Structure formats: C-alpha cells, structure tokens
C-alpha atoms as one frame of an Amber mdcrd trajectory, in Angstrom:
protein
  24.338  27.167 -13.280  21.228  26.339 -11.299  22.617  22.887 -10.527  25.227
  24.466  -8.246  24.202  25.229  -4.690  22.925  28.732  -4.030  20.751  30.317
  -1.390  18.428  31.580  -4.095  17.849  28.061  -5.422  16.769  26.627  -2.115
  15.055  29.537  -0.430  15.218  29.424   3.355  17.375  26.308   3.594  20.236
  26.849   6.039  22.289  23.781   5.197  24.724  22.698   2.518  23.793  19.861
   0.162  24.805  16.450   1.444  24.519  13.300  -0.646  26.331  11.099  -3.139
  25.906  10.011  -6.724  26.153   6.395  -7.865  27.071   5.883 -11.523  27.286
   2.781 -13.727  30.860   1.987 -12.601  29.930   1.998  -8.912  29.455  -1.481
  -7.333  26.174  -0.230  -5.821  24.690   0.741  -9.169  22.992  -2.547 -10.075
  21.362  -2.885  -6.677  20.202   0.726  -6.546  18.836   0.532 -10.095  16.409
  -2.211  -9.091  13.463  -2.286  -6.731  11.924  -4.980  -4.540  10.037  -6.520
  -7.465  12.725  -8.298  -9.469  10.796  -7.792 -12.707  11.942  -4.186 -12.819
  15.423  -2.855 -13.469  16.672   0.166 -15.408  19.830   1.932 -16.515  19.687
   5.492 -15.173  22.465   7.960 -15.909  23.044   7.869 -12.165  21.279   7.429
  -8.835  21.477  10.256  -6.347  21.384   9.179  -2.708  19.771  12.350  -1.404
  21.154  13.317   1.978  19.128  16.357   2.981  16.682  18.999   1.824  19.323
  21.201   0.187  20.623  18.218  -1.733  17.139  17.301  -2.982  16.620  20.813
  -4.361  20.099  21.135  -5.829  20.048  17.722  -7.481  16.576  18.181  -8.918
  17.701  21.485 -10.418  20.827  19.811 -11.763  18.703  17.128 -13.461  16.475
  19.801 -14.997  19.498  21.752 -16.273  20.854  18.594 -17.915  17.510  17.669
 -19.440  17.332  14.436 -17.426  14.031  13.019 -16.276  13.825  12.576 -12.468
  12.034   9.748 -10.692  11.797   9.313  -6.930  12.302   6.233  -4.772  11.585
   5.837  -1.089  11.604   2.151  -0.204  11.628   0.659  -3.702   8.509  -1.480
  -3.330   6.532  -0.092  -6.263   4.621  -3.004  -7.790   5.076  -1.650 -11.306
   8.169  -0.100 -12.885   7.278   3.507 -12.107  10.735   4.355 -10.730  12.547
   2.789 -13.701  14.387   5.518 -15.524  16.663   4.627 -18.425  19.014   7.528
 -19.009  17.481   9.695 -16.280  18.131  10.315 -12.594  16.695   8.290  -9.720
  16.455  10.452  -6.607  16.826   7.843  -3.854  15.685   9.040  -0.427  16.653
   5.896   1.482  19.299   7.664   3.587  16.701  10.198   4.809  14.876   7.987
   7.293  14.507  10.050  10.440  11.467   9.760  12.735  11.217  12.346  15.501
   9.130  14.896  17.328   9.048  18.177  15.424   6.874  21.184  14.644   4.812
  22.141  11.619   4.943  25.445   9.731   2.615  27.019  12.301   4.839  26.026
  15.214   2.551  23.282  16.481   3.933  19.952  17.633   4.070  17.039  15.179
   5.740  13.710  14.626   7.946  14.004  11.555   8.728  11.089   9.210  11.311
  11.601   6.482  10.510  10.399   2.971  13.101   7.616   2.932  11.964   5.921
   6.136  10.524   2.434   5.957   7.392   1.352   7.769   9.639  -0.392  10.265
  11.604   2.800  10.879   8.301   4.539  11.564   6.982   1.893  13.940  10.275
   1.556  15.792  10.879   5.288  16.133   7.374   6.223  17.213   6.927   3.287
  19.584  10.257   3.314  21.371  10.569   7.088  21.713   6.967   8.193  22.117
   4.736   5.130  22.715   2.806   6.049  19.551   2.190   4.598  16.106   0.356
   5.200  12.845  -2.105   2.722  11.282   0.190   1.700   8.443   0.951  -1.497
   6.567   2.317  -4.785   7.835   5.111  -5.063   5.251   7.783  -3.206   7.141
  10.402  -2.823   4.373   7.892  -0.748   2.379   8.955   2.890   2.123   6.790
   5.350   4.017   7.419   7.877   1.247   5.126   6.043  -1.144   2.941   4.188
   1.339   1.645   7.312   3.049   0.790   9.446   0.019  -1.229   6.565  -1.447
  -3.443   6.473   1.643  -1.813   3.831   3.803  -3.685   1.214   5.805  -2.883
  -1.688   8.076  -3.922  -3.853  10.979  -5.005  -0.939  13.197  -6.977   0.871
  10.499 -10.428  -0.406  11.462  -9.742   1.095  14.892  -7.804   4.225  13.877
  -8.536   4.996  10.212  -6.088   5.326   7.342  -2.550   6.606   7.766  -3.379
   9.867   5.953  -6.250  10.546   8.336  -3.559  11.608  10.844  -1.426  13.648
   8.429  -1.176  17.436   8.911   1.664  18.589   6.630   3.915  17.500   3.770
   7.208  19.152   2.828   7.590  18.701  -0.931  10.146  19.743  -3.538   8.084
  20.812  -6.538   9.021  22.439  -9.842   7.521  25.903 -10.227   8.533  28.083
 -13.151  11.164  25.558 -14.141  12.958  25.713 -10.775  12.855  23.336  -7.830
  11.438  24.857  -4.643  10.394  23.510  -1.247   6.757  23.937  -0.281   5.331
  23.161   3.145   1.702  22.285   2.501  -0.620  22.037   5.503  -4.168  20.841
   6.035  -4.931  24.198   7.721  -3.731  26.333   4.833  -6.529  28.577   3.500
  -9.307  26.640   1.836  -8.940  26.781  -1.927  -5.268  27.748  -1.778  -2.721
  25.880  -3.940  -0.907  24.779  -0.778  -4.066  23.286   0.697  -4.648  21.407
  -2.572  -1.067  20.135  -2.579  -1.486  18.794   0.949  -4.779  17.158   0.016
  -3.227  15.546  -3.074  -0.793  13.717  -0.803  -3.630  12.084   1.150  -4.152
   9.418  -1.494  -3.002  10.892  -4.802  -0.123   8.444  -5.097   3.639   8.790
  -5.301   5.676  10.237  -8.143   2.998  12.709  -9.232   3.753  16.101  -7.704
   7.340  16.221  -6.481   9.839  14.854  -3.982   8.257  14.375  -0.554  10.942
  15.144   2.010   8.890  14.919   5.191   5.472  13.933   6.465   4.159  15.546
   9.644   1.570  13.748  11.764  -0.709  15.210  14.409   0.405  14.865  18.041
  -2.706  12.822  18.727  -1.666   9.841  16.581  -2.757   6.524  18.069  -1.284
   4.779  21.054  -0.812   1.120  20.105  -2.554  -1.514  22.217  -0.245  -2.969
  24.890  -1.007  -6.513  23.738  -2.905  -8.217  20.937  -4.143 -11.684  20.253
  -3.021 -13.379  17.042  -4.845 -16.273  15.457  -3.717 -18.377  12.513  -5.820
 -21.276  11.264  -5.926 -23.183   7.993  -8.189 -25.384   5.928  -6.567 -28.091
   3.838  -7.133 -27.808   0.101  -7.386 -31.597  -0.046 -10.344 -31.438   2.329
 -11.929 -28.547   0.450 -11.651 -30.426  -2.850 -13.555 -33.302  -1.254 -16.144
 -30.901   0.203 -16.294 -27.962  -2.233 -19.396 -26.468  -0.635 -17.213 -25.605
   2.368 -15.214 -23.168   0.231 -18.436 -21.376  -0.645 -19.583 -21.406   2.983
 -16.248 -19.980   4.125 -16.450 -17.020   1.739 -20.106 -16.362   2.465 -19.495
 -16.435   6.223 -16.493 -14.135   5.939 -18.333 -11.597   3.804 -21.446 -11.712
   5.982 -19.457 -11.159   9.187 -17.661  -8.126   7.775 -20.900  -6.715   6.367
 -22.423  -6.956   9.844 -19.408  -5.619  11.796 -17.752  -2.900   9.716 -19.901
   0.115  10.528 -18.293   3.378  11.589 -19.666   2.964  15.112 -19.176  -0.824
  15.308 -19.413  -1.495  19.075 -17.287  -4.653  19.392 -15.010  -5.442  16.455
 -13.193  -2.220  15.571 -10.073  -3.816  17.050 -10.264  -6.877  14.790  -8.244
  -7.083  11.586  -8.311 -10.231   9.497  -6.545 -11.537   6.412  -8.123 -14.441
   4.561  -5.512 -15.904   2.214  -7.125 -17.809  -0.647  -4.070 -19.568  -1.981
  -3.854 -21.700  -5.076  -4.509 -25.353  -4.250  -0.863 -26.251  -4.936   0.060
 -24.346  -1.773  -1.875 -26.823   0.355  -3.907 -24.589   2.664  -6.337 -21.685
   2.763  -5.341 -19.570   5.778  -7.090 -17.077   8.055  -4.839 -14.743  10.083
  -6.422 -12.409  12.630  -5.290  -9.743  15.076  -7.531  -8.757  17.969  -6.604
  -5.896  20.313  -8.832  -6.763  23.284  -7.670  -8.412  26.499 -10.552 -10.887
  26.386 -10.079 -13.364  23.506 -13.776 -14.229  23.564 -14.793 -11.955  20.640
 -11.940 -13.375  18.574 -13.126 -16.906  19.309 -16.674 -15.891  18.408 -15.409
 -14.484  15.107 -13.589 -17.707  14.227 -16.664 -19.733  15.165 -18.828 -17.553
  12.899 -16.450 -18.108   9.983 -16.480 -21.891  10.498 -20.237 -22.119  10.990
 -21.757 -24.743   8.710 -18.438 -26.081   7.418 -17.730 -29.788   7.600 -14.027
 -29.233   6.964 -12.327 -28.513  10.266  -9.653 -25.857  10.531  -6.265 -26.717
  11.930  -3.685 -24.499  13.565  -1.369 -23.027  10.949   2.092 -24.269  11.942
   4.257 -23.809   8.866   5.449 -20.960   6.704   5.597 -20.925   2.915   7.279
 -18.117   1.019   6.996 -15.776   3.997   3.212 -15.751   3.654   2.085 -17.412
   6.859   2.794 -17.530  10.573   4.550 -20.359  12.331   3.517 -21.068  15.925
   1.552 -23.905  17.526  -1.240 -22.143  19.459  -4.596 -21.422  17.843  -4.694
 -18.030  19.594  -1.626 -16.393  21.052  -1.326 -13.159  23.023   1.831 -11.108
  22.667   2.976  -7.504  22.984   1.811  -5.364  20.057   5.346  -4.531  18.930
   6.294  -8.218  18.766   3.075  -9.011  16.921   3.912  -6.339  14.369   7.250
  -8.053  13.766   5.539 -11.445  13.546   3.044 -10.299  10.927   5.625  -8.746
   8.604   4.629  -9.788   5.094   7.428  -8.303   3.003   8.671 -11.717   1.912
  11.570 -12.416  -0.413  12.768 -10.398  -3.370  11.114 -12.160  -6.290   9.271
 -11.429  -9.485   5.680 -10.418  -8.803   2.384  -9.145 -10.165  -0.461  -7.604
  -8.201  -4.038  -6.415  -8.579  -6.550  -4.999  -6.128 -10.198  -4.268  -5.456
 -12.461  -2.670  -2.872 -15.646  -4.585  -1.995 -18.640  -2.881  -0.442 -20.799
  -5.991  -0.019 -20.293  -9.742   0.485 -19.176 -11.784  -2.499 -21.682 -12.686
  -5.193 -22.136 -16.288  -6.214 -20.401 -15.576  -9.528 -17.368 -14.201  -7.695
 -17.192 -17.199  -5.379 -17.451 -19.542  -8.349 -14.633 -17.687 -10.123 -12.360
 -17.952  -7.089 -13.031 -21.675  -6.931 -12.602 -22.332 -10.640  -9.222 -20.627
 -10.836  -7.699 -21.468  -7.471  -8.695 -25.138  -7.424  -7.409 -25.720 -10.968
  -4.215 -27.672 -11.606  -2.010 -25.785 -14.062   0.633 -28.026 -15.560   4.144
 -26.649 -15.693   3.451 -23.483 -13.660   4.421 -23.141  -9.996   1.486 -21.355
  -8.387   2.307 -22.112  -4.749   2.746 -18.412  -4.103  -0.373 -17.273  -5.947
  -3.231 -16.050  -3.783  -6.063 -13.619  -3.219  -5.659 -11.914   0.150  -8.943
 -10.575   1.505  -8.352  -7.954   4.180 -11.013  -6.671   6.529 -11.831  -3.004
   6.004 -14.358  -0.438   7.162 -15.131   0.845  10.681 -13.151   4.059  11.360
 -11.744   4.028   7.813 -15.255   4.850   6.664 -15.715   7.776   9.048 -14.401
  10.205   6.406 -16.227  11.458   3.332 -14.824  10.474  -0.097 -13.755  14.052
  -0.816 -12.095  14.656   2.576  -8.931  12.974   1.355  -7.670  12.133  -2.111
  -8.353   8.437  -1.445 -12.121   8.223  -2.036 -13.052   4.633  -1.127 -14.753
   5.197   2.209 -17.585   2.684   2.480 -15.986  -0.686   1.742 -15.941  -3.718
   4.021 -13.129  -5.666   2.330 -10.011  -4.847   0.363  -8.557  -7.525  -1.920
  -4.993  -7.931  -3.099  -4.344 -10.404  -5.907  -0.735 -11.626  -5.798   1.513
 -14.020  -7.632   5.260 -14.561  -7.099   7.889 -16.499  -9.002  11.629 -16.467
  -9.672  12.108 -17.770 -13.228  11.776 -15.072 -15.908  10.604 -17.691 -18.398
   7.386 -18.055 -16.353   6.446 -14.362 -16.606   3.734 -14.863 -19.206   2.179
 -17.836 -17.395   1.857 -15.935 -14.122   0.661 -12.707 -15.690  -1.981 -14.491
 -17.758  -3.183 -16.549 -14.798  -3.661 -13.553 -12.506  -5.257 -11.500 -15.272
  -7.687 -14.295 -16.123  -8.648 -14.800 -12.478  -9.227 -11.077 -11.952 -11.312
 -10.598 -15.076 -13.436 -13.614 -14.261 -14.113 -12.477 -10.682 -15.357  -9.124
 -12.027 -17.055 -10.388 -15.169 -20.336  -8.857 -13.956 -18.801  -5.364 -14.192
 -16.721  -5.619 -17.346 -13.694  -7.424 -15.928 -12.732  -4.739 -13.383 -14.050
  -3.836  -9.892 -16.181  -0.965 -11.154 -16.808   2.001  -8.849 -20.065   2.668
  -7.021 -21.346  -0.868  -7.521 -20.879  -3.788  -5.127 -17.198  -3.024  -5.690
 -15.494   0.380  -5.631 -12.393   0.449  -7.764  -8.764  -0.327  -6.978  -5.985
   0.874  -4.661  -3.397   3.283  -6.079  -0.671   1.791  -3.866  -1.197  -1.578
  -5.582  -0.730  -0.196  -9.110  -1.675  -2.388 -12.061  -0.886  -1.219 -15.593
  -3.547  -3.576 -16.940  -5.966  -0.838 -15.820  -4.546   1.443 -18.496  -1.662
   3.867 -18.858  -1.346   7.621 -19.227  -0.517   7.416 -22.933  -3.735   5.554
 -23.766  -7.074   7.086 -24.608  -9.510   7.003 -21.676  -7.536   4.686 -19.349
  -9.517   3.111 -16.524  -7.100   3.796 -13.674  -8.092   7.460 -13.006 -11.675
   6.366 -12.400 -10.839   3.194 -10.466  -8.180   4.756  -8.221  -9.557   8.247
  -7.681 -13.258   8.319  -8.622 -14.696  11.833  -8.325 -11.491  13.253  -6.846
  -9.580  13.035 -10.101 -10.464  16.495 -11.457  -9.074  18.180  -8.330  -5.918
  16.087  -8.583  -5.520  17.182 -12.196  -5.879  20.860 -11.348  -3.362  20.435
  -8.516  -0.980  18.719 -10.907  -1.325  21.582 -13.392  -0.475  24.184 -10.776
   2.456  22.416  -9.114   3.914  20.480 -12.071   2.685  22.276 -15.166   5.442
  20.817 -17.367   4.846  17.224 -16.243   8.367  16.834 -14.845   7.163  14.019
 -12.591   5.485  11.298 -14.613   5.194   7.547 -14.966   2.909   5.041 -16.650
  -0.061   5.842 -14.381   0.562   9.489 -13.555  -2.069  12.089 -12.903  -2.675
  13.298 -16.468  -2.325  17.043 -17.003  -5.649  18.538 -18.083  -5.855  19.953
 -21.591  -5.873  23.687 -22.086
C-alpha cells in the first residue's frame, strides 16, 4: 500500500517517518480538533501530528489511499473554519517548528522556517541566533505556515516590505498523479516553469490551496531589526468624543491625510513608523492610537502625534489600561525599549474566544460617507450585546510594501496607504448572530459607495486573504467575490498553478482557488 513508507513514495528523503496520530479517544483530540477561534470545531477521523518530511508524505498518501480528505494546520489561527474536517484527516504541523540557517536547492545560504513554527518561534530564532528578523505580524501565536503564504505584514513592513518579499524557496508536499511528492520551488527556477509558478503562488496565494508547506527559505539578506524603538500609546475618551463629535471626524481625516502624504516608496522620514488606530465601539471607553517608531530621535514620532491631534478639542491621554488584550499598559506617552521587548509588548494574539473578522485595503484617505458610517455604528448603543471588544483597526501601510509590482507576487495590493481589520470578539454562543450582523452591517455601510465591499482599483483595493471572510462568497457559489477582492488580476495564474499541482482538488476549503474548467 502507498500509505506504508517506501523510498519510492518519498523520493530523495533519507529519513524514516516520525509522527503520531490522535484519534477520538485520545485526551488531546478535542483540543487539536479546534483552532484559536472558538467558533470552529470539527470531528476528524484523526489528527496527524506530522513529525518530519517523510511523515508528511507518508501520511498524505495514507489519507489518499483511505479516501479521506486532508486539511493542513500550522498555528490554528484561521479566522474561518477552513481547517475543519469532519471525517477527514487534519495534518498538524505544530511539532515542526525549527528556525535555522540552511541552504536552498541551489546550495545558497538561507534562513529556513518550518511550516509549524509560530511567529514567535521565527522572531526568537532569527533574533537570538542571527540578529535578523522578517517583517511579519505582531500576533506571535499565529502560525508562520499560513501567515507567510498569504503575504505576511507587520510593524516593520513600511521599512522592509512584506514577509514574502524576502522569500526565496518553499518546500511543498503536493499531489501529482495521485501520489504525494515533495517539490522544492524556487524564485530562480526557469521563468514559466511549473516550479516557478508554485513558488510564486506561495507569495500571497493563501494557505490550504496547493499542498503541505514543510519549509520556507528566506534570503540571507533579511532585515536586521532596529536596536531600539519608541512606542507610543494614547487614547481619546468616547465620552469626550460624544460631546464633541466633530473631533472624531477630524481624527480620521488627519490620520488619512498623514498616511497619504508619508507612504510613498521613497518616503524620506517615516518609513520606520508603523501605527495602529483602534476605533473601538463606544462601550469600550476609548479610541486608541498605538505607534512604533524605529528612530533614535523621538521628534518625528512627536510630530506625527501632533499632526493627528491637530484641530481636535478633545485631548488625548496616555493609554494606561488593557482591555481584552487589545491595548498597552504603561504610563509614559512615549517609551523607548529594545526592539525584541517591544515585539513582546505589542503581541495582539489575545484570548481564545469566538470571533469574526473582515478586511480592506485603502488607497486614499477616508471619504465623508465612510467616516459617517464609522461614527454611526461605533457610537451606537446596542442593547443586550457586549461590544466592548468590537473595533476597526486601521494599520498604516505603504512605503516599501509598495515597491513591488502587483504581479511580482501573488498578493497584488501594492499601492495602498492603510489596511483595515474589522474585528469582534465574544464568548457566549448565543450572541453569535448579534455580533455577526453588527460587523456585517458596519462593513457594508462603510463601503456602500462600492456595493458594500471594498472594491478593487477604486479608492479601496479589495481584501486580505489572511483575514478570510466567507461573506465575500464561497467556492461553491456562482461568481463569488473573493477571487477578485483577494487576488485581482493574479487569479488566472493561481488557477493554472492549481490545475497543474492539484488537478484533482485534493486541497480545498470554502474559499479555495477554484480549478479552471476544461
């Protein structure tokens, strides 16, 4: 049987399979059947804790022989239930979390990250061993396996680009001719080759589409983190904003105008600034602005804060409390600390709760209609629904992110100045409908000018594949919106890559790359 280990099944692998299976009677089963978002749980036939490359190939072949659908989990943070797999096999990579110096298929030096590593594994391993980092996300329990292949961005991205801008190779278990094989796909493979396309597809094509990513290889010239950064955390009281509603409008106009003026590819001053404006629901108490600045002189950071407050009567206060893991907790308005400590401080993973998310890229400052929609929904009292952990987080974008062309990587949004993440969290299952309807209504109202979604190639530019949202359509619907909003003009190439490397659609979920007809 193909499910048994053989040299023929795994090609050049020189190791024996190492891993373990967790079935329904195992005390780990319930935990390993559920991800970070407590809305999602499933009843797989078993979970395979993949231990090495040979095990990944052997177990994928075993699943195929048994007619069981495979899904893949790195860190388990998928916002939708794409890993859920009733009756199938979850291939869990969480024990494969190595981060080390290595070589690519051409013998050149790389930094290798295994597919089960978390962001924190990546930051810790690269920083402590090599004094390097990648510009990835702030939520450090997120799995690198999914984060990277969706594009990946974080607080150093304005300075250093997206995570995938530093990627040179992916080692992927794909299914070719009905059999699992390992392919090492490199950015320097011949142009037009299937391997080159497979590499490219992992620079923003999203997880769970093409195979099991075992390893990511990054160029030796990945960024050196700044020795120190300044952090700033200030807040405006919702009570004050309710009394002076024009200040809310001024705040959003100032924020958008600043980023429009300072997000160019060759921005001379503020490439090292990353900001997160957290528009919380009024029940939370405060609207918060968190900023990281990588310069030694805090003057530009102070100038930025002054520009955001310009014309506001409501005075900001230092943010000194933490609610639901969303905000910082220290007394100084600006505080300098080592970069590694700041990265720990800004971790936004939060608690395991129920959650719903939406996203949007913005290429220009907010329109008046969008500002009005934010105000109408976030300042509204909603009886019987706890919205303290409902917010729109507006991240700064642009600068070196926008140095690439849309077709250079699979992630095509390369001229935005802001990226928005709509979030709501709760614990009581009975409040699911209330939270889902609230976030959906807010989102549709903000983008009412473009049909209720952040349409591409307008003042907005679609949505982020790593913040999946099934409200944008699913693969079993006719003409779903997500291929256009996530991938824009890159979708046809992703489809042809999918057809070559997964012609039977072994890897699929609600928002998969759809196999082309014919």
